[in-house]
CSV table of C-alpha atoms in Angstrom, one decimal:
chain,number,residue,atom,x,y,z
A,1,MET,CA,110.1,178.7,-31.3
A,2,THR,CA,107.2,178.4,-28.8
A,3,GLU,CA,107.0,175.7,-26.1
A,4,GLU,CA,104.2,174.1,-28.0
A,5,GLN,CA,106.5,173.6,-31.0
A,6,VAL,CA,109.2,171.9,-29.0
A,7,GLU,CA,109.0,168.1,-28.7
A,8,HIS,CA,110.1,166.6,-25.4
A,9,VAL,CA,111.5,163.0,-25.2
A,10,ASP,CA,113.7,161.0,-22.9
A,11,ALA,CA,116.7,160.7,-25.1
A,12,ILE,CA,117.9,161.8,-28.6
A,13,VAL,CA,120.3,159.7,-30.7
A,14,VAL,CA,122.0,161.5,-33.6
A,15,GLY,CA,122.9,158.8,-36.1
A,16,ALA,CA,121.0,155.5,-36.5
A,17,ARG,CA,123.6,153.0,-37.8
A,18,CYS,CA,125.4,150.5,-35.6
A,19,ALA,CA,126.1,152.5,-32.4
A,20,GLY,CA,123.0,154.7,-32.7
A,21,SER,CA,120.5,151.9,-33.3
A,22,ALA,CA,122.1,149.9,-30.5
A,23,ALA,CA,121.8,152.7,-28.1
A,24,ALA,CA,118.2,153.5,-29.2
A,25,THR,CA,117.2,149.8,-28.9
A,26,ALA,CA,118.5,149.6,-25.3
A,27,LEU,CA,116.8,152.8,-24.3
A,28,ALA,CA,113.5,151.8,-25.8
A,29,ARG,CA,113.6,148.4,-24.2
A,30,ALA,CA,114.0,150.1,-20.9
A,31,GLY,CA,110.7,151.9,-21.5
A,32,ARG,CA,112.2,155.2,-22.5
A,33,ARG,CA,110.9,157.4,-25.3
A,34,VAL,CA,113.8,157.7,-27.6
A,35,VAL,CA,114.1,159.5,-31.0
A,36,ALA,CA,117.0,158.6,-33.4
A,37,LEU,CA,117.7,161.0,-36.2
A,38,ASP,CA,119.7,160.2,-39.3
A,39,SER,CA,120.4,162.3,-42.4
A,40,ALA,CA,120.4,159.1,-44.5
A,41,LYS,CA,117.4,157.1,-45.8
A,42,PHE,CA,117.6,153.4,-45.2
A,43,PRO,CA,118.7,151.1,-46.7
A,44,SER,CA,121.9,152.9,-47.6
A,45,THR,CA,125.5,152.0,-47.4
A,46,THR,CA,128.5,153.6,-45.8
A,47,VAL,CA,132.3,153.1,-46.1
A,48,SER,CA,133.1,150.1,-43.9
A,49,THR,CA,134.9,146.8,-44.0
A,50,HIS,CA,132.0,145.1,-42.2
A,51,LEU,CA,133.6,142.0,-40.9
A,52,LEU,CA,132.5,140.4,-37.6
A,53,PHE,CA,134.4,137.8,-35.6
A,54,ALA,CA,132.5,135.5,-33.2
A,55,GLY,CA,132.5,138.2,-30.5
A,56,GLY,CA,130.9,140.7,-32.9
A,57,VAL,CA,128.2,138.2,-34.0
A,58,ALA,CA,127.5,137.7,-30.3
A,59,GLU,CA,126.9,141.4,-29.9
A,60,LEU,CA,124.3,141.2,-32.7
A,61,SER,CA,122.6,138.5,-30.7
A,62,ARG,CA,122.8,140.4,-27.4
A,63,LEU,CA,121.0,143.3,-29.2
A,64,GLY,CA,118.4,141.0,-30.5
A,65,ALA,CA,119.3,141.8,-34.2
A,66,LEU,CA,121.0,138.5,-35.2
A,67,GLU,CA,117.9,136.8,-36.6
A,68,ARG,CA,117.2,139.7,-38.9
A,69,VAL,CA,120.8,139.8,-40.0
A,70,GLU,CA,120.9,136.1,-40.7
A,71,GLN,CA,117.8,136.5,-42.9
A,72,LEU,CA,120.0,138.5,-45.3
A,73,GLY,CA,121.9,135.3,-46.1
A,74,PRO,CA,125.5,136.0,-45.1
A,75,PRO,CA,127.5,132.8,-44.9
A,76,ARG,CA,128.8,131.8,-41.5
A,77,HIS,CA,132.5,131.9,-41.3
A,78,MET,CA,133.3,128.7,-39.4
A,79,ASP,CA,137.0,129.3,-39.6
A,80,ALA,CA,139.6,132.0,-40.4
A,81,TYR,CA,142.9,131.9,-42.2
A,82,ILE,CA,146.1,134.0,-42.2
A,83,GLY,CA,148.9,133.4,-44.7
A,84,THR,CA,152.3,134.8,-45.4
A,85,PRO,CA,155.0,133.6,-47.8
A,86,GLY,CA,156.6,131.5,-45.0
A,87,ALA,CA,153.8,130.6,-42.7
A,88,GLU,CA,150.1,130.1,-42.3
A,89,VAL,CA,147.5,129.4,-39.6
A,90,ARG,CA,143.9,128.3,-39.8
A,91,GLY,CA,141.5,127.7,-37.1
A,92,THR,CA,138.0,127.8,-35.6
A,93,TYR,CA,136.5,130.1,-33.0
A,94,SER,CA,136.0,129.6,-29.3
A,95,PRO,CA,132.2,130.0,-28.7
A,96,VAL,CA,131.1,133.5,-27.4
A,97,ASP,CA,127.7,133.1,-25.8
A,98,GLY,CA,127.4,129.9,-27.8
A,99,ILE,CA,128.3,131.5,-31.1
A,100,ALA,CA,131.4,130.0,-32.8
A,101,TYR,CA,131.3,131.7,-36.2
A,102,GLY,CA,132.1,135.0,-37.9
A,103,MET,CA,130.1,136.9,-40.5
A,104,CYS,CA,130.5,139.7,-43.1
A,105,VAL,CA,127.4,141.6,-44.0
A,106,ARG,CA,127.0,144.4,-46.4
A,107,ARG,CA,126.2,147.6,-44.6
A,108,ALA,CA,123.0,148.5,-46.4
A,109,GLY,CA,121.3,145.3,-45.2
A,110,LEU,CA,123.0,145.3,-41.8
A,111,ASP,CA,122.1,148.9,-41.0
A,112,GLN,CA,118.5,148.3,-42.1
A,113,ALA,CA,118.3,145.3,-39.8
A,114,LEU,CA,119.6,147.4,-36.9
A,115,VAL,CA,117.1,150.2,-37.6
A,116,ASP,CA,114.3,147.6,-37.8
A,117,THR,CA,115.4,146.2,-34.5
A,118,ALA,CA,115.4,149.6,-32.9
A,119,ARG,CA,111.9,150.3,-34.2
A,120,ALA,CA,110.6,146.9,-33.0
A,121,ALA,CA,111.9,147.8,-29.6
A,122,GLY,CA,109.9,151.0,-29.6
A,123,ALA,CA,112.4,153.6,-30.8
A,124,ASP,CA,111.2,156.4,-33.1
A,125,VAL,CA,113.8,156.4,-35.9
A,126,ARG,CA,113.4,159.4,-38.3
A,127,GLU,CA,115.2,159.2,-41.6
A,128,GLY,CA,116.3,162.1,-43.8
A,129,VAL,CA,116.7,164.4,-40.8
A,130,LYS,CA,119.9,166.4,-40.3
A,131,VAL,CA,120.9,167.9,-36.9
A,132,THR,CA,121.8,171.6,-37.4
A,133,GLY,CA,122.5,172.6,-33.8
A,134,LEU,CA,122.4,171.8,-30.2
A,135,VAL,CA,120.2,173.4,-27.6
A,136,GLN,CA,122.2,174.3,-24.4
A,137,GLU,CA,121.1,175.8,-21.2
A,138,ARG,CA,123.5,176.8,-18.4
A,139,GLY,CA,126.3,174.8,-19.9
A,140,ARG,CA,124.2,171.7,-20.4
A,141,VAL,CA,123.1,170.1,-23.6
A,142,VAL,CA,119.3,169.8,-23.4
A,143,GLY,CA,118.3,169.1,-27.0
A,144,VAL,CA,118.9,169.5,-30.8
A,145,ARG,CA,117.6,171.6,-33.7
A,146,ALA,CA,117.2,169.7,-36.9
A,147,SER,CA,115.7,169.9,-40.4
A,148,ALA,CA,113.9,167.2,-42.3
A,149,ARG,CA,114.7,166.7,-45.9
A,150,GLY,CA,112.2,168.6,-48.0
A,151,ALA,CA,110.7,170.4,-45.0
A,152,HIS,CA,110.9,174.2,-44.5
A,153,ALA,CA,110.4,174.3,-40.8
A,154,GLU,CA,113.1,173.5,-38.3
A,155,LEU,CA,112.5,170.9,-35.6
A,156,GLU,CA,113.5,171.3,-32.0
A,157,LEU,CA,113.6,168.3,-29.7
A,158,ARG,CA,114.6,168.3,-26.0
A,159,ALA,CA,115.8,165.5,-23.8
A,160,PRO,CA,118.0,164.9,-20.8
A,161,LEU,CA,120.6,163.1,-23.0
A,162,VAL,CA,121.8,163.7,-26.5
A,163,ILE,CA,123.9,160.8,-27.9
A,164,GLY,CA,126.2,161.6,-30.9
A,165,ALA,CA,126.5,158.4,-32.9
A,166,ASP,CA,127.2,160.2,-36.1
A,167,GLY,CA,130.6,158.8,-37.2
A,168,ARG,CA,134.1,160.0,-37.5
A,169,ARG,CA,133.1,163.5,-38.7
A,170,SER,CA,130.6,163.8,-35.9
A,171,THR,CA,128.5,167.0,-35.8
A,172,VAL,CA,127.8,166.5,-32.1
A,173,ALA,CA,131.5,166.1,-31.3
A,174,ARG,CA,132.3,169.3,-33.1
A,175,MET,CA,129.4,171.2,-31.4
A,176,VAL,CA,130.4,170.2,-27.9
A,177,GLY,CA,134.0,170.9,-28.6
A,178,ALA,CA,135.2,167.3,-28.3
A,179,ASP,CA,136.3,166.7,-31.9
A,180,ALA,CA,140.0,167.0,-31.1
A,181,PRO,CA,141.2,163.6,-29.9
A,182,TYR,CA,143.1,163.2,-26.6
A,183,LEU,CA,144.8,160.1,-28.1
A,184,VAL,CA,145.5,159.7,-31.8
A,185,ASN,CA,147.6,157.6,-34.2
A,186,ALA,CA,148.0,158.1,-37.9
A,187,ASN,CA,147.2,155.2,-40.1
A,188,GLY,CA,149.9,153.5,-42.1
A,189,ARG,CA,147.6,151.7,-44.6
A,190,ALA,CA,144.9,152.9,-47.0
A,191,CYS,CA,141.8,150.9,-47.8
A,192,TYR,CA,140.4,149.8,-51.1
A,193,TYR,CA,137.6,147.2,-51.5
A,194,ALA,CA,135.2,145.8,-54.0
A,195,TYR,CA,132.8,142.9,-54.3
A,196,TYR,CA,133.2,139.9,-56.5
A,197,ASP,CA,130.7,137.2,-57.6
A,198,ASP,CA,132.0,134.2,-55.7
A,199,PRO,CA,131.6,130.7,-57.1
A,200,ARG,CA,134.3,129.3,-54.8
A,201,THR,CA,132.1,127.3,-52.5
A,202,GLU,CA,135.1,125.7,-50.8
A,203,TRP,CA,136.0,129.1,-49.4
A,204,ARG,CA,132.5,130.4,-48.5
A,205,GLY,CA,132.9,129.5,-44.8
A,206,THR,CA,136.4,131.1,-44.4
A,207,ALA,CA,137.5,134.6,-43.7
A,208,ALA,CA,141.0,134.9,-45.1
A,209,MET,CA,143.9,137.3,-45.0
A,210,TRP,CA,147.2,137.3,-46.8
A,211,LEU,CA,150.3,139.3,-46.2
A,212,ALA,CA,153.4,139.6,-48.4
A,213,GLY,CA,156.1,142.3,-48.1
A,214,ARG,CA,154.2,145.4,-47.0
A,215,GLU,CA,151.0,144.4,-48.7
A,216,LEU,CA,147.8,143.1,-47.0
A,217,GLY,CA,144.7,141.7,-48.7
A,218,THR,CA,141.6,139.9,-47.5
A,219,ALA,CA,138.7,137.9,-48.8
A,220,PHE,CA,135.5,137.8,-46.7
A,221,PRO,CA,132.5,135.9,-48.1
A,222,THR,CA,129.4,138.0,-47.7
A,223,ASP,CA,125.7,138.1,-48.5
A,224,GLY,CA,124.4,138.0,-52.0
A,225,GLY,CA,126.8,135.3,-53.2
A,226,LEU,CA,129.6,137.8,-53.1
A,227,VAL,CA,133.1,138.0,-51.6
A,228,LEU,CA,134.5,141.3,-50.2
A,229,CYS,CA,138.1,141.8,-51.3
A,230,LEU,CA,139.8,144.4,-49.2
A,231,LEU,CA,143.3,145.7,-50.0
A,232,MET,CA,145.3,147.6,-47.4
A,233,PRO,CA,148.5,148.8,-49.1
A,234,PRO,CA,151.0,151.2,-47.5
A,235,LYS,CA,149.3,154.7,-47.4
A,236,GLU,CA,152.1,156.2,-49.5
A,237,ARG,CA,150.9,154.2,-52.5
A,238,ALA,CA,147.6,156.2,-52.5
A,239,GLU,CA,148.9,158.4,-55.3
A,240,GLU,CA,149.4,155.3,-57.5
A,241,PHE,CA,145.8,154.3,-56.8
A,242,ARG,CA,144.6,157.8,-57.5
A,243,LEU,CA,146.2,157.8,-61.0
A,244,ASP,CA,144.9,154.3,-61.9
A,245,LEU,CA,142.5,152.9,-59.4
A,246,GLU,CA,141.4,149.7,-61.1
A,247,GLY,CA,144.8,148.9,-62.6
A,248,GLU,CA,146.6,149.4,-59.3
A,249,TYR,CA,144.0,147.4,-57.5
A,250,ASP,CA,144.5,144.4,-59.8
A,251,ARG,CA,148.3,144.8,-59.6
A,252,THR,CA,148.1,144.7,-55.8
A,253,VAL,CA,146.0,141.5,-55.8
A,254,ALA,CA,148.7,139.9,-58.0
A,255,LEU,CA,151.3,140.9,-55.4
A,256,LEU,CA,149.5,138.5,-53.0
A,257,PRO,CA,149.5,135.1,-54.7
A,258,GLY,CA,147.3,133.4,-52.2
A,259,LEU,CA,144.6,136.1,-52.6
A,260,ALA,CA,144.9,136.0,-56.4
A,261,GLU,CA,144.4,132.2,-56.3
A,262,ARG,CA,141.4,132.7,-54.0
A,263,LEU,CA,139.8,135.1,-56.5
A,264,ASP,CA,140.5,132.8,-59.4
A,265,GLY,CA,137.1,132.3,-61.2
A,266,CYS,CA,135.6,135.3,-59.3
A,267,THR,CA,134.4,138.4,-61.2
A,268,ARG,CA,134.5,141.9,-59.8
A,269,SER,CA,131.0,143.1,-59.9
A,270,THR,CA,131.1,146.6,-58.2
A,271,LYS,CA,133.1,149.7,-58.2
A,272,ILE,CA,136.1,150.1,-55.9
A,273,VAL,CA,135.5,151.9,-52.6
A,274,GLN,CA,138.5,153.8,-51.1
A,275,SER,CA,139.4,155.4,-47.8
A,276,VAL,CA,142.9,156.8,-47.3
A,277,GLU,CA,142.9,159.0,-44.2
A,278,GLN,CA,141.6,157.1,-41.2
A,279,PRO,CA,143.6,157.9,-38.0
A,280,SER,CA,142.7,156.0,-34.9
A,281,TYR,CA,141.7,158.0,-31.9
A,282,PHE,CA,139.9,158.4,-28.6
A,283,ARG,CA,137.8,161.6,-28.1
A,284,ARG,CA,136.4,162.9,-24.8
A,285,SER,CA,132.9,161.2,-25.0
A,286,SER,CA,130.8,162.4,-22.1
A,287,GLY,CA,129.7,165.7,-20.7
A,288,PRO,CA,126.7,167.5,-19.2
A,289,GLY,CA,123.7,166.1,-21.1
A,290,TRP,CA,125.7,164.4,-24.0
A,291,ALA,CA,127.7,161.4,-25.0
A,292,LEU,CA,129.6,160.2,-28.1
A,293,ALA,CA,129.1,156.5,-29.2
A,294,GLY,CA,130.7,154.5,-32.0
A,295,ASP,CA,133.1,156.2,-34.3
A,296,ALA,CA,132.0,159.6,-33.0
A,297,GLY,CA,134.0,158.9,-29.8
A,298,HIS,CA,136.5,156.2,-30.6
A,299,PHE,CA,137.9,154.7,-33.8
A,300,LYS,CA,140.4,151.9,-34.5
A,301,ASP,CA,142.1,151.3,-37.8
A,302,PRO,CA,140.0,148.7,-39.8
A,303,VAL,CA,143.0,146.3,-40.1
A,304,THR,CA,141.6,144.4,-37.1
A,305,ALA,CA,137.9,144.8,-38.0
A,306,GLN,CA,136.8,145.8,-34.5
A,307,GLY,CA,134.6,148.9,-35.3
A,308,ILE,CA,131.2,147.3,-35.7
A,309,ARG,CA,131.6,145.1,-32.7
A,310,ASP,CA,132.6,148.0,-30.5
A,311,ALA,CA,129.8,150.2,-31.9
A,312,LEU,CA,127.2,147.6,-31.1
A,313,ARG,CA,128.6,146.8,-27.7
A,314,PHE,CA,129.2,150.3,-26.3
A,315,GLY,CA,126.1,151.7,-28.0
A,316,ARG,CA,124.0,149.1,-26.2
A,317,LEU,CA,125.8,149.5,-22.9
A,318,LEU,CA,125.4,153.3,-23.1
A,319,GLY,CA,121.7,152.9,-23.5
A,320,GLU,CA,121.4,150.4,-20.7
A,321,THR,CA,123.6,152.6,-18.4
A,322,ALA,CA,121.7,155.8,-19.0
A,323,ALA,CA,118.1,154.6,-19.1
A,324,PRO,CA,117.6,154.2,-15.3
A,325,VAL,CA,119.0,157.7,-14.4
A,326,LEU,CA,117.7,160.0,-17.2
A,327,ASP,CA,115.5,161.8,-14.7
A,328,ASN,CA,118.5,162.7,-12.4
A,329,PRO,CA,121.1,165.0,-14.2
A,330,ALA,CA,123.8,164.4,-11.6
A,331,ARG,CA,123.4,160.6,-11.6
A,332,LEU,CA,123.1,160.6,-15.4
A,333,ASP,CA,126.4,162.5,-15.9
A,334,ALA,CA,128.1,160.2,-13.4
A,335,ALA,CA,126.8,157.1,-15.2
A,336,VAL,CA,127.8,158.3,-18.6
A,337,ARG,CA,131.3,159.1,-17.4
A,338,ALA,CA,131.6,155.6,-15.9
A,339,TRP,CA,130.4,154.2,-19.3
A,340,GLU,CA,133.2,156.1,-21.0
A,341,ARG,CA,135.8,154.8,-18.6
A,342,ARG,CA,134.6,151.3,-19.2
A,343,ARG,CA,134.9,151.7,-22.9
A,344,GLU,CA,138.4,153.0,-22.6
A,345,ALA,CA,139.4,150.2,-20.2
A,346,GLU,CA,138.1,147.5,-22.6
A,347,CYS,CA,139.4,149.1,-25.8
A,348,ARG,CA,142.7,150.8,-25.1
A,349,GLU,CA,145.0,147.8,-25.3
A,350,THR,CA,143.2,146.6,-28.5
A,351,TYR,CA,143.7,150.2,-29.8
A,352,HIS,CA,147.5,149.8,-29.4
A,353,TRP,CA,147.6,146.3,-30.8
A,354,THR,CA,145.6,147.5,-33.8
A,355,ASN,CA,148.0,150.4,-34.3
A,356,ARG,CA,151.0,148.0,-34.4
A,357,LEU,CA,149.3,145.9,-37.1
A,358,ALA,CA,148.4,149.0,-39.1
A,359,ARG,CA,152.0,150.3,-39.5
A,360,ALA,CA,152.4,148.7,-42.9
A,361,ASP,CA,155.7,147.2,-41.9
A,362,GLU,CA,157.1,144.4,-44.0
A,363,VAL,CA,156.3,140.9,-42.9
A,364,ASN,CA,159.2,139.9,-40.7
A,365,PRO,CA,160.7,136.6,-39.4
A,366,LEU,CA,159.3,137.1,-35.9
A,367,GLN,CA,155.7,137.4,-37.2
A,368,GLU,CA,156.1,134.4,-39.4
A,369,GLN,CA,157.5,132.4,-36.5
A,370,MET,CA,154.6,133.4,-34.3
A,371,LEU,CA,152.2,132.0,-36.9
A,372,ARG,CA,154.2,128.8,-37.2
A,373,MET,CA,154.1,128.2,-33.5
A,374,LEU,CA,150.4,129.0,-33.2
A,375,ALA,CA,149.7,126.7,-36.1
A,376,ALA,CA,151.7,123.9,-34.3
A,377,GLU,CA,149.8,124.3,-31.0
A,378,LYS,CA,146.6,122.3,-30.6
A,379,HIS,CA,144.5,125.4,-29.9
A,380,GLY,CA,147.0,128.1,-31.1
A,381,ALA,CA,144.8,129.4,-33.8
A,382,ARG,CA,141.9,129.7,-31.4
A,383,ARG,CA,144.0,131.7,-29.0
A,384,LEU,CA,144.7,134.1,-31.8
A,385,LEU,CA,141.1,134.3,-32.9
A,386,ASP,CA,140.1,134.9,-29.3
A,387,VAL,CA,142.0,138.2,-29.5
A,388,TYR,CA,140.0,139.2,-32.6
A,389,SER,CA,136.8,138.1,-30.8
A,390,ARG,CA,137.9,140.1,-27.7
A,391,THR,CA,137.6,137.3,-25.2
A,392,ARG,CA,141.4,137.4,-24.8
A,393,ARG,CA,143.6,140.5,-24.5
A,394,PRO,CA,146.5,140.9,-26.9
A,395,GLY,CA,148.9,140.8,-23.9
A,396,GLN,CA,147.5,137.4,-22.8
A,397,LEU,CA,148.5,136.0,-26.2
A,398,LEU,CA,151.7,137.8,-26.8
A,399,THR,CA,153.2,137.1,-23.4
A,400,PRO,CA,157.0,137.6,-22.8
A,401,ALA,CA,157.4,133.9,-22.6
A,402,PHE,CA,155.7,133.2,-25.9
A,403,LEU,CA,157.6,136.1,-27.6
A,404,ALA,CA,160.9,134.7,-26.2
A,405,ARG,CA,160.1,131.3,-27.6
A,406,CYS,CA,159.2,132.7,-31.0
A,407,ALA,CA,162.4,134.8,-31.1
A,408,THR,CA,164.6,131.8,-30.1
A,409,ALA,CA,163.0,129.6,-32.8
A,410,ALA,CA,163.4,132.3,-35.4
A,411,PHE,CA,167.1,132.7,-34.6
A,412,THR,CA,167.7,129.0,-35.2
A,413,ARG,CA,166.3,129.0,-38.7
A,414,ARG,CA,168.9,129.0,-41.4
A,415,ASP,CA,167.0,131.5,-43.6
A,416,THR,CA,166.8,134.1,-40.9
A,417,ASP,CA,168.8,137.4,-41.2
A,418,ARG,CA,169.8,137.5,-37.5
A,419,ARG,CA,171.0,141.1,-37.6
A,420,ALA,CA,167.6,142.2,-39.0
A,421,LEU,CA,165.8,140.1,-36.5
A,422,LEU,CA,167.7,141.7,-33.6
A,423,ALA,CA,166.7,145.1,-34.9
A,424,ILE,CA,163.1,144.0,-35.1
A,425,LEU,CA,163.2,142.7,-31.5
A,426,ARG,CA,164.7,145.9,-30.2
A,427,SER,CA,161.9,147.9,-32.0
A,428,GLU,CA,159.2,145.6,-30.7
A,429,LEU,CA,160.5,145.8,-27.1
A,430,ARG,CA,160.5,149.6,-27.2
A,431,THR,CA,157.0,149.6,-28.5
A,432,GLU,CA,155.9,147.1,-25.9
A,433,ALA,CA,157.4,149.2,-23.1
A,434,ALA,CA,155.7,152.3,-24.4
A,435,VAL,CA,152.3,150.5,-24.6
A,436,ARG,CA,152.7,149.1,-21.1
A,437,THR,CA,153.5,152.5,-19.7
A,438,ASP,CA,150.5,154.1,-21.4
A,439,LEU,CA,148.1,151.4,-20.2
A,440,ILE,CA,149.3,151.8,-16.6
A,441,ARG,CA,149.1,155.6,-16.7
A,442,ALA,CA,145.6,155.4,-18.3
A,443,ALA,CA,144.4,152.9,-15.7
A,444,LYS,CA,145.6,155.2,-12.9
A,445,ALA,CA,143.8,158.1,-14.5
A,446,ARG,CA,140.6,156.2,-14.7
A,447,SER,CA,140.8,155.0,-11.1
A,448,ASN,CA,141.4,158.6,-9.9
A,449,ALA,CA,138.5,159.9,-12.0
A,450,GLY,CA,136.2,157.2,-10.6
A,451,SER,CA,137.1,157.7,-7.0
């Protein structure tokens, strides 16, 4: 390929959904010429639970995409609810940048709004283009080779930075040798979801979750007058779902009486989407001339619904960090490494918290007592929702003093199996110690890497 056939730009983004559009938007707004390539044609959907808490909606606003997303008509979730057989808590959000509501938006519309935002900022988003290889010189990524759908000729684009925002099965991660995670946790729950026509107007402003035994189910009102019903059964039940998907889905809804009551009068209007294998991980996400954003570099189990929020936030921050230094390779590499350390610092504790919720353990007396005590506090539900909105760390909610009060109260209840509760406490203490040790070790490693 001759020099005349090579296109030179300031940055290339592989993948144009949440993280990719966010990065492209930030780079374009900084005056950089950025090309985003995606093998999909928009609007198109992808497997995703697509719930945003107030902190996630705030990220849409920071990116400048919220007005477009709101035009899709998703109802604002003014409160959230969690229910178990023995406890429940319901509350409102603390404002994040003045936003005190959550939202659930179907991915076809959400991703189109993000692509439109990137284009409005000046990014060149090219659809139906698949990256087939990386261009490397002297150990540095300097561009990509790609093929457009229906075209015979291969494209070559070159840029100081190539951002892989191409999901869990990232082509860029594989090509730079970063697809093997340095931290990984197998998921304990599978995912099955479908949409229902939703006439239950009294629930349209509430994102709700129910737990019973080892089962977990949610109802998130979304755009189009629909409600998203997501089931997360223990992963070992996947074979049962494989043999009778619709029957097992309906039987699992019935195992969660609160969810079944919420769906009373609703009619399932779509096929059931499934995802069984979804381990959480961190991958090495920066190197000479490249970076990994969104699920390409870091993924958390969907049980806490943090993926879109983090993709938007750290895609945007990557673009803002890289834009001023794209013309200086040494400064660019240092800036992208610092961005990766920041992402890990902000996400690692939430990663561990998510893994604990994703174990598919049976609802236990300690968990139910936590919900009772939070429900009894004036702002207890808000403190819990602050963790989901990422304005409060899990450790700031689940303090030793709070856990001790919960354990003491649980012991005094007549219906508590004290021997079982002691076993749960011992297990939780061991897990907490391991998490604290890991966070301290990781913080020291980041400090040493940044010095």
